[in-house]
Tab-separated table of C-alpha atoms and ligand atoms in Angstrom:
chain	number	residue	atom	x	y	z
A	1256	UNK	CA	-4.490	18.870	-12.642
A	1257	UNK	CA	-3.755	14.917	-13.874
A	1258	UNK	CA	-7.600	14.228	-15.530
A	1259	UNK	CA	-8.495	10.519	-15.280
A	1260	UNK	CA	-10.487	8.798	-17.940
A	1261	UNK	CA	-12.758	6.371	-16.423
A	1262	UNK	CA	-15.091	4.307	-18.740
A	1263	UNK	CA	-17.986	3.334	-17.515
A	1264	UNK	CA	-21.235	0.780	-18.544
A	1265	UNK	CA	-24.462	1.867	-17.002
A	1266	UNK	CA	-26.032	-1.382	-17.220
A	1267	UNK	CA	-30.015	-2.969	-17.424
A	1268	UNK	CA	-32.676	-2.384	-15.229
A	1269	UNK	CA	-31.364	-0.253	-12.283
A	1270	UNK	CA	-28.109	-0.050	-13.261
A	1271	UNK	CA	-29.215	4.028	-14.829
A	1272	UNK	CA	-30.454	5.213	-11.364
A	1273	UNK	CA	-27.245	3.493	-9.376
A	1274	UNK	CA	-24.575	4.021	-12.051
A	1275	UNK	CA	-26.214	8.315	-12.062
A	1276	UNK	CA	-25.216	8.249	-8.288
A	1277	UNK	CA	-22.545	6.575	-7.911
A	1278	UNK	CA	-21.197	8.781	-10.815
A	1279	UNK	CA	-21.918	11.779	-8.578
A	1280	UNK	CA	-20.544	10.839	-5.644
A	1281	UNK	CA	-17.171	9.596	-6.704
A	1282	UNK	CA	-17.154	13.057	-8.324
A	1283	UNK	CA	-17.996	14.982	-5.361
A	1284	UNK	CA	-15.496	13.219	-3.211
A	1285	UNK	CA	-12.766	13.645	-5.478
A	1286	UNK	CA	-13.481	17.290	-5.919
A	1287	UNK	CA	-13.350	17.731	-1.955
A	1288	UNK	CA	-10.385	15.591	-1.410
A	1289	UNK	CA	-8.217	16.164	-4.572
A	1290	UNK	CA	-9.780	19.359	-5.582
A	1291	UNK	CA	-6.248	20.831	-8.040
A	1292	UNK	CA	-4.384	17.194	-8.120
A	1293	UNK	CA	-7.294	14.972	-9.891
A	1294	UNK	CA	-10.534	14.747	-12.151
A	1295	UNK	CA	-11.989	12.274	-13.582
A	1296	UNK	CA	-13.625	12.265	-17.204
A	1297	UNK	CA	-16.047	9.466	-17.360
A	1298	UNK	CA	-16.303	7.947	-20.418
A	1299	UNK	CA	-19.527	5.370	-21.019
A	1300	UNK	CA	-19.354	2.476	-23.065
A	1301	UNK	CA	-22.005	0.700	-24.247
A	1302	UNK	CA	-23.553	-3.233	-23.152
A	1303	UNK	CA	-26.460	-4.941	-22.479
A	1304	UNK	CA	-30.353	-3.598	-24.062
A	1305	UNK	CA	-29.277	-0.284	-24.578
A	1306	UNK	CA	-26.233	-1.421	-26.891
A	1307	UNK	CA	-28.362	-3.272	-28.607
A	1308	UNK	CA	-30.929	-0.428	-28.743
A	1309	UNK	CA	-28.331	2.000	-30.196
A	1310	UNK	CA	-26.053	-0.617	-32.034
A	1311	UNK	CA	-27.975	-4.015	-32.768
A	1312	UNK	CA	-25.524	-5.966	-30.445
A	1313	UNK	CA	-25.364	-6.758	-26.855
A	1314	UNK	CA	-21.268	-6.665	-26.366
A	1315	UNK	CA	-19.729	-4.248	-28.967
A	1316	UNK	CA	-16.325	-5.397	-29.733
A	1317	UNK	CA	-15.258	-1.653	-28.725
A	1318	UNK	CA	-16.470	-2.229	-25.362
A	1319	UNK	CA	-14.057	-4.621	-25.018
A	1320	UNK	CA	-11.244	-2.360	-26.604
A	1321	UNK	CA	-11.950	0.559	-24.777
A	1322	UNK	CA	-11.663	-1.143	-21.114
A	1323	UNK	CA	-8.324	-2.807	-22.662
A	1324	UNK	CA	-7.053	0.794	-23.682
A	1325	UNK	CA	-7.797	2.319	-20.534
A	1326	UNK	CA	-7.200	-1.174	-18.342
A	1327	UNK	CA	-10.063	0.127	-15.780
A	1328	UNK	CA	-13.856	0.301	-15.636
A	1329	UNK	CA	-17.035	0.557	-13.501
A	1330	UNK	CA	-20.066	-1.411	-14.297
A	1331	UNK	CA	-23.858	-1.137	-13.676
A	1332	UNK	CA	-25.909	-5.231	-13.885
A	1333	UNK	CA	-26.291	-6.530	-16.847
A	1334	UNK	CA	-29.532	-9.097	-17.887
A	1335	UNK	CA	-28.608	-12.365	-18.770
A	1336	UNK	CA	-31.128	-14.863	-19.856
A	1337	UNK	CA	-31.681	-18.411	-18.057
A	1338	UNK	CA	-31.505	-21.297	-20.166
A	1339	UNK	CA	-31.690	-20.146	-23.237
A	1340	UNK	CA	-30.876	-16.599	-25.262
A	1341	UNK	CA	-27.570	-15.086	-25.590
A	1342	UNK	CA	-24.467	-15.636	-23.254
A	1343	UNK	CA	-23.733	-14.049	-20.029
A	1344	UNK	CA	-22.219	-10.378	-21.222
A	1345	UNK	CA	-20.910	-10.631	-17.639
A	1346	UNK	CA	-19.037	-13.964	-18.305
A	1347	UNK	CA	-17.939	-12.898	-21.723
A	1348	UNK	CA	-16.269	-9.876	-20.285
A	1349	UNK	CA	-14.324	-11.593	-17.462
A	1350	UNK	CA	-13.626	-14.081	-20.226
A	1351	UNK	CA	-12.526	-11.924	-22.998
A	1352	UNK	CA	-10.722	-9.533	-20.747
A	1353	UNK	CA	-9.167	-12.529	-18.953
A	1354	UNK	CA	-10.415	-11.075	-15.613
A	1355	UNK	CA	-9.133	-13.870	-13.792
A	1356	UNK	CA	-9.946	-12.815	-10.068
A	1357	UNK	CA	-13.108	-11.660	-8.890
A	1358	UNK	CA	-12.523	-9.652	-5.817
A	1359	UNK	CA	-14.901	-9.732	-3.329
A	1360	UNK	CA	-14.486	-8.194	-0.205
A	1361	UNK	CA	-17.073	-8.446	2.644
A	1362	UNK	CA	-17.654	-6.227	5.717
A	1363	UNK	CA	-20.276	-5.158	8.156
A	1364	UNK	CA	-21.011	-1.374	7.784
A	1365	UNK	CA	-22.367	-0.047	11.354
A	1366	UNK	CA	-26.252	0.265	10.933
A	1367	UNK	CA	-27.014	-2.009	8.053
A	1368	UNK	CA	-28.972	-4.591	9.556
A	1369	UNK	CA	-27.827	-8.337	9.746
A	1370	UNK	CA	-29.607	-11.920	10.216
A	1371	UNK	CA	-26.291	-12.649	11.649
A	1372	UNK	CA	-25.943	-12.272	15.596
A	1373	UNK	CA	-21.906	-10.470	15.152
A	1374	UNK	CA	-21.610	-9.289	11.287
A	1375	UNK	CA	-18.319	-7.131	13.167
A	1376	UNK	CA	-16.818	-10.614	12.599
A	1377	UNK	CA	-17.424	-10.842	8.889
A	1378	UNK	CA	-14.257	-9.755	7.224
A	1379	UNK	CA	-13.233	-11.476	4.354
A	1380	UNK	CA	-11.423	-10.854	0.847
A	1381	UNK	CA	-12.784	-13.394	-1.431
A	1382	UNK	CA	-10.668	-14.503	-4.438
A	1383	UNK	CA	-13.015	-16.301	-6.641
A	1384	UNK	CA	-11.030	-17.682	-9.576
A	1385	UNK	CA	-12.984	-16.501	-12.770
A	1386	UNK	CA	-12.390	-18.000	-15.750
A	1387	UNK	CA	-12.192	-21.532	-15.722
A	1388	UNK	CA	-14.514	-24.566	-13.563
A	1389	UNK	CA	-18.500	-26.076	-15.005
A	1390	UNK	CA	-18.798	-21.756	-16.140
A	1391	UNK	CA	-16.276	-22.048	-18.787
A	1392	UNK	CA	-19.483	-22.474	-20.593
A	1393	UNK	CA	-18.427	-25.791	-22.278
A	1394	UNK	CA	-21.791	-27.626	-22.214
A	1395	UNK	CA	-23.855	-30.000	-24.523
A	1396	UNK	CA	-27.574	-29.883	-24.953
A	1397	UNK	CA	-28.764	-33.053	-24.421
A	1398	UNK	CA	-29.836	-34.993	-27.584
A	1399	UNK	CA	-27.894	-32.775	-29.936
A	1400	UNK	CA	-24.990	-34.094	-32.273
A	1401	UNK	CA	-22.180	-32.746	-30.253
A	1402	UNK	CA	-23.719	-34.540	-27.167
A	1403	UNK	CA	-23.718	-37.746	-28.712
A	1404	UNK	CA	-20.539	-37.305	-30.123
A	1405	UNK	CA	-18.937	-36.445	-26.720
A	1406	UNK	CA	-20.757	-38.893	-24.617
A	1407	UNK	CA	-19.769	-42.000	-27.235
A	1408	UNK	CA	-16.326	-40.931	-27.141
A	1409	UNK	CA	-16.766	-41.143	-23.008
A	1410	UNK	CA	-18.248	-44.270	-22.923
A	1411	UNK	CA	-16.612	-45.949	-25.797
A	1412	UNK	CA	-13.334	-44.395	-25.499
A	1413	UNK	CA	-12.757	-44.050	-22.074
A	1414	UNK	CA	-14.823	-46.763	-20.821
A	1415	UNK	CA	-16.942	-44.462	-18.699
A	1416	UNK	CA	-19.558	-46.010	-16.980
A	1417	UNK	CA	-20.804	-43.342	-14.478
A	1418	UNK	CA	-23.145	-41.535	-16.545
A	1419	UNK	CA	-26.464	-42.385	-14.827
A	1420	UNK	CA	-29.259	-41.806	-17.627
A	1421	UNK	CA	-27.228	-41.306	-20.919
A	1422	UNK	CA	-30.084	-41.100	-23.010
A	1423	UNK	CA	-31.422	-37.639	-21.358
A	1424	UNK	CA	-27.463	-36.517	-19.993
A	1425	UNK	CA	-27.195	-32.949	-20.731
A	1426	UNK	CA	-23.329	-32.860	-19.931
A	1427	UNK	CA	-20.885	-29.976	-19.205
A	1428	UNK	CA	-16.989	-29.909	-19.050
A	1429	UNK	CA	-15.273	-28.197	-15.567
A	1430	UNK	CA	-11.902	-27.346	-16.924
A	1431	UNK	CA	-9.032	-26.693	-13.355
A	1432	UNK	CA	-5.799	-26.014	-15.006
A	1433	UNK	CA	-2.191	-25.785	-12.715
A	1434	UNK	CA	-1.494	-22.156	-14.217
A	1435	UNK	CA	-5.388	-20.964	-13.821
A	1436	UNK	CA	-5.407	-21.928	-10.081
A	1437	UNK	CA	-2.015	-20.690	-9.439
A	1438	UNK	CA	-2.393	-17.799	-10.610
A	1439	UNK	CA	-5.499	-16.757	-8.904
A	1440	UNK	CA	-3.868	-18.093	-5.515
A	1441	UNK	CA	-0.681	-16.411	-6.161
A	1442	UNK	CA	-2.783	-13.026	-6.211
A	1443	UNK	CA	-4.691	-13.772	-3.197
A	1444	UNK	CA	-1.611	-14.547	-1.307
A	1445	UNK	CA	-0.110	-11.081	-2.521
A	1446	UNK	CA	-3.245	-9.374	-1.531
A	1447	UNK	CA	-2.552	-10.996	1.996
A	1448	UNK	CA	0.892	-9.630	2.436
A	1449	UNK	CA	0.155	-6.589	1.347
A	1450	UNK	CA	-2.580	-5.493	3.404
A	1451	UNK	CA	-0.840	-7.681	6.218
A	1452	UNK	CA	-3.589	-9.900	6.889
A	1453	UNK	CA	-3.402	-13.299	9.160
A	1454	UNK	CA	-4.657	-16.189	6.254
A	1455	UNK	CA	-5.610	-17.651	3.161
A	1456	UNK	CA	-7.960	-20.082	2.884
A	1457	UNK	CA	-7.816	-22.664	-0.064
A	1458	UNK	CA	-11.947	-23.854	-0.402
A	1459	UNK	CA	-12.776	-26.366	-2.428
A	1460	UNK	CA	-14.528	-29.643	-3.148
A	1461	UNK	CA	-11.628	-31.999	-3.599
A	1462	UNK	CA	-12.997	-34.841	-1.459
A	1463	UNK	CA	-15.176	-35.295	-4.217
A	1464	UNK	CA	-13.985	-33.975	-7.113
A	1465	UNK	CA	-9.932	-34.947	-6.610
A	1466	UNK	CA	-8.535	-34.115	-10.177
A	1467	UNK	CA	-10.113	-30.622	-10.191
A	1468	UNK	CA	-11.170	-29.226	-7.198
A	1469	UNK	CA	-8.272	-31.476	-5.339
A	1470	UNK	CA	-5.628	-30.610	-7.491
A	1471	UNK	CA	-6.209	-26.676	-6.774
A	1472	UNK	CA	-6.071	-27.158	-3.383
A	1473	UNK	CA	-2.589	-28.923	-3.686
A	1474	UNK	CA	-1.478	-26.912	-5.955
A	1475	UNK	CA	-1.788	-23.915	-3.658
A	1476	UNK	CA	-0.409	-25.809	-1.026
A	1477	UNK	CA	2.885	-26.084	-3.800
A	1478	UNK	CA	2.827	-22.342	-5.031
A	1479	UNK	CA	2.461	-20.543	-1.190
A	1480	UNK	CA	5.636	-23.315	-0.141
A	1481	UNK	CA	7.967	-22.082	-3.400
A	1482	UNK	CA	6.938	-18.773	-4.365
A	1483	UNK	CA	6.284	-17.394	-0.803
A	1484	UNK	CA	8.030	-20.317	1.937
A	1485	UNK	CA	9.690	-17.550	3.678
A	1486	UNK	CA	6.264	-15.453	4.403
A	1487	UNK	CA	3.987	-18.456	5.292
A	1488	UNK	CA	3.244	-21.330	7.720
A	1489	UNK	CA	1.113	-23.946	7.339
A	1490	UNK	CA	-1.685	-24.815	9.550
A	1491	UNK	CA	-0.218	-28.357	10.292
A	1492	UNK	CA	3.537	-26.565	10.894
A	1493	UNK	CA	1.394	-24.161	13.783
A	1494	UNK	CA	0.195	-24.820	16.843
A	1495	UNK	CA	0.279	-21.101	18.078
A	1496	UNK	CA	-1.059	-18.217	17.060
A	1497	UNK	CA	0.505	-16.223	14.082
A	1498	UNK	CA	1.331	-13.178	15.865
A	1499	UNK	CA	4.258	-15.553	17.609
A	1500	UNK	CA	5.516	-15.783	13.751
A	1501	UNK	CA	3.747	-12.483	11.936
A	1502	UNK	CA	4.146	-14.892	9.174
A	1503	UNK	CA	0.293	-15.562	6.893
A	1504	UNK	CA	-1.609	-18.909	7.517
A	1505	UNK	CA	-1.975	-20.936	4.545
A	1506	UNK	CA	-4.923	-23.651	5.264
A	1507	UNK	CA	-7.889	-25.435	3.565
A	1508	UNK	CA	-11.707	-26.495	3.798
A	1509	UNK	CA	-13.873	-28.205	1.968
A	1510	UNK	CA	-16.829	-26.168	0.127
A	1511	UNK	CA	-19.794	-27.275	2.479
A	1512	UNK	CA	-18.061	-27.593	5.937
A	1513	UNK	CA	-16.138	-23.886	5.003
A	1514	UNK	CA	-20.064	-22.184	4.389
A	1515	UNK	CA	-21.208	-23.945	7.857
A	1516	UNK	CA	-18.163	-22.555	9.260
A	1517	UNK	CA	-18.227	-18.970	8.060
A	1518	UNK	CA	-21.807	-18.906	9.523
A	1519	UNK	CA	-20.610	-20.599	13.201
A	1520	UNK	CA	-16.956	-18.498	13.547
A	1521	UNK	CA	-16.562	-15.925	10.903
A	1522	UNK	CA	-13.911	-14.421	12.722
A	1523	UNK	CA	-11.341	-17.721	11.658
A	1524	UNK	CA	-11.191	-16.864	8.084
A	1525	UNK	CA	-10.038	-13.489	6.133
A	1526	UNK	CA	-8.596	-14.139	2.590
A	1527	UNK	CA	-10.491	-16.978	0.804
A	1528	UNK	CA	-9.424	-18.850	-2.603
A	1529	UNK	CA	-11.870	-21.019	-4.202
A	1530	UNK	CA	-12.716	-22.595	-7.475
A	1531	UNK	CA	-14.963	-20.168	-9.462
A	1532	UNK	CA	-18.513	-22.155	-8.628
A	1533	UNK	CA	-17.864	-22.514	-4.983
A	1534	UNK	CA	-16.344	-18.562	-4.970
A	1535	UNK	CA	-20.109	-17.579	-6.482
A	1536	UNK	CA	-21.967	-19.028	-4.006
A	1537	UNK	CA	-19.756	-18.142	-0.943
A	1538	UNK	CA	-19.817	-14.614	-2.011
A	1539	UNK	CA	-23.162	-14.319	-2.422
A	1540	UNK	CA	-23.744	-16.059	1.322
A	1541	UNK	CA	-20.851	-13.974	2.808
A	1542	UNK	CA	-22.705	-10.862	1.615
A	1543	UNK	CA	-26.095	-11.957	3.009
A	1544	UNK	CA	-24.823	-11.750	6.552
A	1545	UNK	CA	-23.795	-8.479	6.507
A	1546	UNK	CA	-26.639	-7.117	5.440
A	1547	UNK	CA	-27.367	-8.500	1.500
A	1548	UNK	CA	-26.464	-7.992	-2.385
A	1549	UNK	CA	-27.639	-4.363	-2.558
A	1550	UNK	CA	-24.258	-3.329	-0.311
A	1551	UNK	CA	-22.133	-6.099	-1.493
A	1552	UNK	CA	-18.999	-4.263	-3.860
A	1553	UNK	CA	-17.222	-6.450	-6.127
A	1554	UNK	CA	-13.950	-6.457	-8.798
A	1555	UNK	CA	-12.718	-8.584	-11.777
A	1556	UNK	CA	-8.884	-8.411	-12.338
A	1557	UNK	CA	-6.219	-9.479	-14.060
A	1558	UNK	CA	-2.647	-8.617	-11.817
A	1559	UNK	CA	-0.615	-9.407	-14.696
A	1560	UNK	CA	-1.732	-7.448	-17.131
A	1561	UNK	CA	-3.326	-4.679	-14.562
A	1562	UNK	CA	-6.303	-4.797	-16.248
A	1563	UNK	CA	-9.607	-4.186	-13.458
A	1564	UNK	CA	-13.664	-3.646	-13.817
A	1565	UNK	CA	-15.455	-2.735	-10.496
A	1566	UNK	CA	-18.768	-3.673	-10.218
A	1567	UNK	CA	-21.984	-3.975	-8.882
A	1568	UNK	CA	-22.402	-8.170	-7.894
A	1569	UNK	CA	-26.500	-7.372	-7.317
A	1570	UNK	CA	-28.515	-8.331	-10.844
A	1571	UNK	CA	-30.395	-5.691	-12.576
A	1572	UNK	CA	-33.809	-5.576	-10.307
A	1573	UNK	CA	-36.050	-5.142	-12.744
A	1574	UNK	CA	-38.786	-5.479	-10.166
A	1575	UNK	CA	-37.988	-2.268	-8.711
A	1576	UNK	CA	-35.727	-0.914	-11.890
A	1577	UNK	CA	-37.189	3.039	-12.512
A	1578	UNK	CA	-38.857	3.964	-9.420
A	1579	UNK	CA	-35.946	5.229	-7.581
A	1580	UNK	CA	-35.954	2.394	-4.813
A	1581	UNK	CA	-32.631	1.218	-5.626
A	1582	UNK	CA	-29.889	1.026	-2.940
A	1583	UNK	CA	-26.531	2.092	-5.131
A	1584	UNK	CA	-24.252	1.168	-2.301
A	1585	UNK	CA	-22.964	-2.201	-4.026
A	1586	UNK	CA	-21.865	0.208	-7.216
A	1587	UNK	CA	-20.246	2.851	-4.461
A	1588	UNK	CA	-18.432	0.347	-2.753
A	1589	UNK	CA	-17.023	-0.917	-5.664
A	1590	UNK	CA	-16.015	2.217	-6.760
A	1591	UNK	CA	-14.308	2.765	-4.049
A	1592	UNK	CA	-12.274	-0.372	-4.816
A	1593	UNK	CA	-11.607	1.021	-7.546
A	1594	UNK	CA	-10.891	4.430	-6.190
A	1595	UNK	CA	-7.987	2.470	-3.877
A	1596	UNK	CA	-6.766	0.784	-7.073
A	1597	UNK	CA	-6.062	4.143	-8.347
A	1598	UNK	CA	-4.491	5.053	-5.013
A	1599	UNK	CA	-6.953	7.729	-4.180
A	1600	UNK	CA	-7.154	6.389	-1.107
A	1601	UNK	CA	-8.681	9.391	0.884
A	1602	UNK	CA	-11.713	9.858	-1.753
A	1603	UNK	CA	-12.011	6.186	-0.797
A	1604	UNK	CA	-11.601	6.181	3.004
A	1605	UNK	CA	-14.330	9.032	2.928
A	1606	UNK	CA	-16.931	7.400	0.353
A	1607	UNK	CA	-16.990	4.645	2.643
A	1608	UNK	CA	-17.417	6.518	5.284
A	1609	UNK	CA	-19.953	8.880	4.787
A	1610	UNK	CA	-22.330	5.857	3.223
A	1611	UNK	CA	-21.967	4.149	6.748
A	1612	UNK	CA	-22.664	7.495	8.554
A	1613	UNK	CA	-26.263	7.883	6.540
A	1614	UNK	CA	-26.931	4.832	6.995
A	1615	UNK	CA	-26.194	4.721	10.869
A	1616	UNK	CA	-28.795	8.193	10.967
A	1617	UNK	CA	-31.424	5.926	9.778
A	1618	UNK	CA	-31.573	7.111	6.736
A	1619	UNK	CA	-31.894	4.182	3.498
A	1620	UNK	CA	-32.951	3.045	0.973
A	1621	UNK	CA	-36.110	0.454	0.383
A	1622	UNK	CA	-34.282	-2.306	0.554
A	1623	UNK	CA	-32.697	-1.779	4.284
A	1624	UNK	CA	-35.654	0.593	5.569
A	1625	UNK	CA	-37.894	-2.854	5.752
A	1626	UNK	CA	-35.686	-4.338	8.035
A	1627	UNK	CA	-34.787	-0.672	10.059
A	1628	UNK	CA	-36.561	0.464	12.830
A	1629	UNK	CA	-37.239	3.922	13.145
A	1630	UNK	CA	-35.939	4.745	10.004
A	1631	UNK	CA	-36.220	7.374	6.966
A	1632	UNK	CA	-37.305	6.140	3.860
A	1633	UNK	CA	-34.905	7.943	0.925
A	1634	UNK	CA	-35.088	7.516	-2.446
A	1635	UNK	CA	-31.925	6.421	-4.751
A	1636	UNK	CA	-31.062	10.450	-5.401
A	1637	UNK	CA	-31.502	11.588	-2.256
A	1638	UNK	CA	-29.456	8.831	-0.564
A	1639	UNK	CA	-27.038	9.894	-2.824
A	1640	UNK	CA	-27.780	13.749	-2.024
A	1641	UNK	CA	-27.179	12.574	1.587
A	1642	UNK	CA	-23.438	10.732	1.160
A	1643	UNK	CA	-22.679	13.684	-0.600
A	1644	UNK	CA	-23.675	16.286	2.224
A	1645	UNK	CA	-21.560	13.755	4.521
A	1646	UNK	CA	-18.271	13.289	2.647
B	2850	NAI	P1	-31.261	-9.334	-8.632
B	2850	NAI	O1	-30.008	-9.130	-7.863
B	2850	NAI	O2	-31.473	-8.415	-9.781
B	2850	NAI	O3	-32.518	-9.194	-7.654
B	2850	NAI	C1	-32.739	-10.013	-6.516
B	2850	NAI	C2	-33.534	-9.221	-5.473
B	2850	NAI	O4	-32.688	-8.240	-4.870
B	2850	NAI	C3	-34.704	-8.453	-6.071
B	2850	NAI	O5	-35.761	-8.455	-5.151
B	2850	NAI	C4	-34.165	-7.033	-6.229
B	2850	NAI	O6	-35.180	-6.033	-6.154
B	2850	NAI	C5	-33.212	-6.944	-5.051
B	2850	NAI	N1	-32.089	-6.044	-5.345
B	2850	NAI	C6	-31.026	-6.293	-6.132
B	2850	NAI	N2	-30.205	-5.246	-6.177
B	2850	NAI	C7	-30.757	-4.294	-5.402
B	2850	NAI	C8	-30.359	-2.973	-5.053
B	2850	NAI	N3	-29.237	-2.400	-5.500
B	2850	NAI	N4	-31.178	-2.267	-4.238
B	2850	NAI	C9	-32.307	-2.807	-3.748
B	2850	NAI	N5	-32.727	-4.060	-4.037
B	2850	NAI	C10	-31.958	-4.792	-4.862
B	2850	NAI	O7	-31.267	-10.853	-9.118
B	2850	NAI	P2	-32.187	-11.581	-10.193
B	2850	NAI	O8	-33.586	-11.093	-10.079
B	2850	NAI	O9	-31.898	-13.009	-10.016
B	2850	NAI	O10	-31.589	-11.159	-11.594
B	2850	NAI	C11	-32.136	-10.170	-12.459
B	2850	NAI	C12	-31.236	-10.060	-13.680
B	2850	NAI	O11	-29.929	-9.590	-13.304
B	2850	NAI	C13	-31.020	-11.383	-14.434
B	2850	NAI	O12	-31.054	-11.118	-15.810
B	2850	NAI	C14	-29.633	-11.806	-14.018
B	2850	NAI	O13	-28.994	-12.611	-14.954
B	2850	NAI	C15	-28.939	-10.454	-13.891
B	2850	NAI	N6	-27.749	-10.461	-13.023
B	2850	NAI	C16	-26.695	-9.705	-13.412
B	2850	NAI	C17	-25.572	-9.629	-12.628
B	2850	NAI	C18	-24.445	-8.748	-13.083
B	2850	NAI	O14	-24.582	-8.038	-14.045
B	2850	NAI	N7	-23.299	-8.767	-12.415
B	2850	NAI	C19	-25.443	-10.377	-11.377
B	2850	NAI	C20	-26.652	-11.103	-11.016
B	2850	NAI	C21	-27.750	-11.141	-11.829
């Protein structure tokens, strides 16, 4: 019997109630479907109010060294204050960690209802790149010293003249860099071979932006043609279908004509790169029309150094945080990311599974039982209780 050690953060708000059955699910299905090969000993970590509750800090530093000892982890939502207050934990993690892909894949499962006419056509593997862009977090106050400072050196220095009200300019710095955007690219491209799927989709905003968001398109254009010219075609270099060459599809669309798009013909897109601004807001849509954030699984990796958290891309909910309404299928779904990461594929296969069955009997959560008819209102344990009896 190989024992896996799996830390875990619980997270704020709902993340207790999700993050207890998620916990017990992933441990009945590997119990059924690996019963003398595996176990996993789950380890918790702490972040977020109940690190600072026990320790006086948000993000202990042996969070962070724990998840780099045991390169894998599963996280409950974490709060992070608007506008003022401490930094995102969630942004310092993927920073700190160098989590440089967030992995989000999008799917319909049967019976989750949809404001989308076909969610069947919704599948996608977004590759949001996740450390760089306007969230680097390099941004000035307005007014303050370091404002000033910056904003004389723009307009002195580098004669710029754009700035439209410099008194009042609050001002932020979107850092793109060659080796950021390849890399991110390079893994989505991977991910495409491997799993043998027909495209990847550069998005971006380079009309606009051309230095930054331009420049990543190109330079994915540069890295699919030398690291992977033998595997790809370009959509100008096709005018039939890829089947004719079974090679991958590497094309591009800009930001606001590739959301339209996704809405209008799905079915045209399947692995998606993007700039890490663009990838949060296309994820977030993407996930709406199959059925919303509380089903939506997500991952933040680093190929190079194999270093992965799966997690729940919902917020903490403290509206409904403690009364057992929450839906914990974002958390499962994730986990069972992570449970194909670990190439435990059949736990996987039947998490997924048996959370579409329930749902297809009717039987959900708040959040989907509103928009159900004929349903069966469950709470967060017993929808767990219920994937369990159906693994
Ligand atoms: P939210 O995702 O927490 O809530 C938005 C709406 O969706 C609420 O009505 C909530 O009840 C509902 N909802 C979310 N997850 C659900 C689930 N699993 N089951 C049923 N309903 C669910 O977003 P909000 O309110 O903007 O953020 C609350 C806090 O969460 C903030 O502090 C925010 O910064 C943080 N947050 C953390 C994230 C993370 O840790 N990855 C991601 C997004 C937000």
């Amino acid at each position: 019997m190989t024992t896996i050690t799996i830390p875990y953060i619980e997270g704020d708000g709902i993340g207790k109630e999700i993050t207890e059955a998620s916990l017990k699910i992933i441990d009945a299905a590997i119990s059924k479907y690996y019963k003398d090969e595996y176990k996993i000993e789950w380890l918790e970590l702490l972040a977020g109010g109940k690190a600072f509750q026990q320790v006086g800090e948000y993000l202990p530093q042996s969070t962070i060294d724990s998840i780099k000892e045991y390169s894998i982890g599963i996280k409950g939502p974490l709060t992070t204050p608007v506008g003022k207050g401490f930094r995102s934990i969630n942004v310092t993690l993927r920073q700190q960690l160098d989590l440089y892909t967030c992995l989000r894949p999008v799917k319909h499962y049967k019976g989750v209802p949809s404001p989308v006419k076909h969610p069947e056509n919704v599948n996608l593997h977004i590759f949001r790149e996740n450390t760089e862009d306007i969230y680097a977090g390099i941004e000035f106050m307005r007014k303050t010293k370091e404002n000033e400072k910056l904003k004389n050196f723009l307009i002195n220095e580098m004669n710029v003249s754009k700035i439209r009200f410099p008194e009042t300019s609050s001002l932020g710095i979107k850092p793109v860099s060659e080796e950021g955007s390849k890399r991110l690219i390079r893994a989505a491209i991977q991910f495409a071979i491997d799993n043998n799927l027909p495209s990847v989709t550069l998005v971006h905003k380079g009309n606009i932006m051309k230095y930054t968001e331009g420049a990543f398109r190109n330079w994915g254009y540069e890295l699919a043609k030398e690291e992977f010219g033998d595997k790809v075609i370009f959509v100008k270099d096709i005018n039939s279908e890829r089947e004719s060459t079974g090679k991958i599809v590497i094309k591009d669309c800009i930001a606001d004509a590739f959301l339209q798009n996704l809405l209008l013909k799905p079915q045209d897109y399947s692995v998606i790169a993007t700039t890490n601004l663009n990838g949060d807001y296309i994820s977030d849509m993407a996930a709406a029309m199959v059925g919303g954030i509380g089903m939506a699984p997500g991952a933040n990796i680093n190929y190079e150094t194999n270093t992965a958290i799966f997690e729940a891309t919902h917020g903490t909910a403290p509206d409904i945080a403690g009364q057992g309404k929450a839906n914990p299928g974002s958390l499962l779904l994730s986990a069972s990311m992570m449970l194909d990461y670990l190439k435990l594929n059949k736990a996987a296969d039947a998490l997924r599974s048996a959370l579409e069955k329930v749902i297809c009997q009717g039987k959900v959560t708040a959040d989907l039982y509103a928009n159900i008819d004929n349903g069966e209102l469950l709470s967060t344990a017993m929808f767990a209780e219920k994937i369990i009896q159906n693994l």
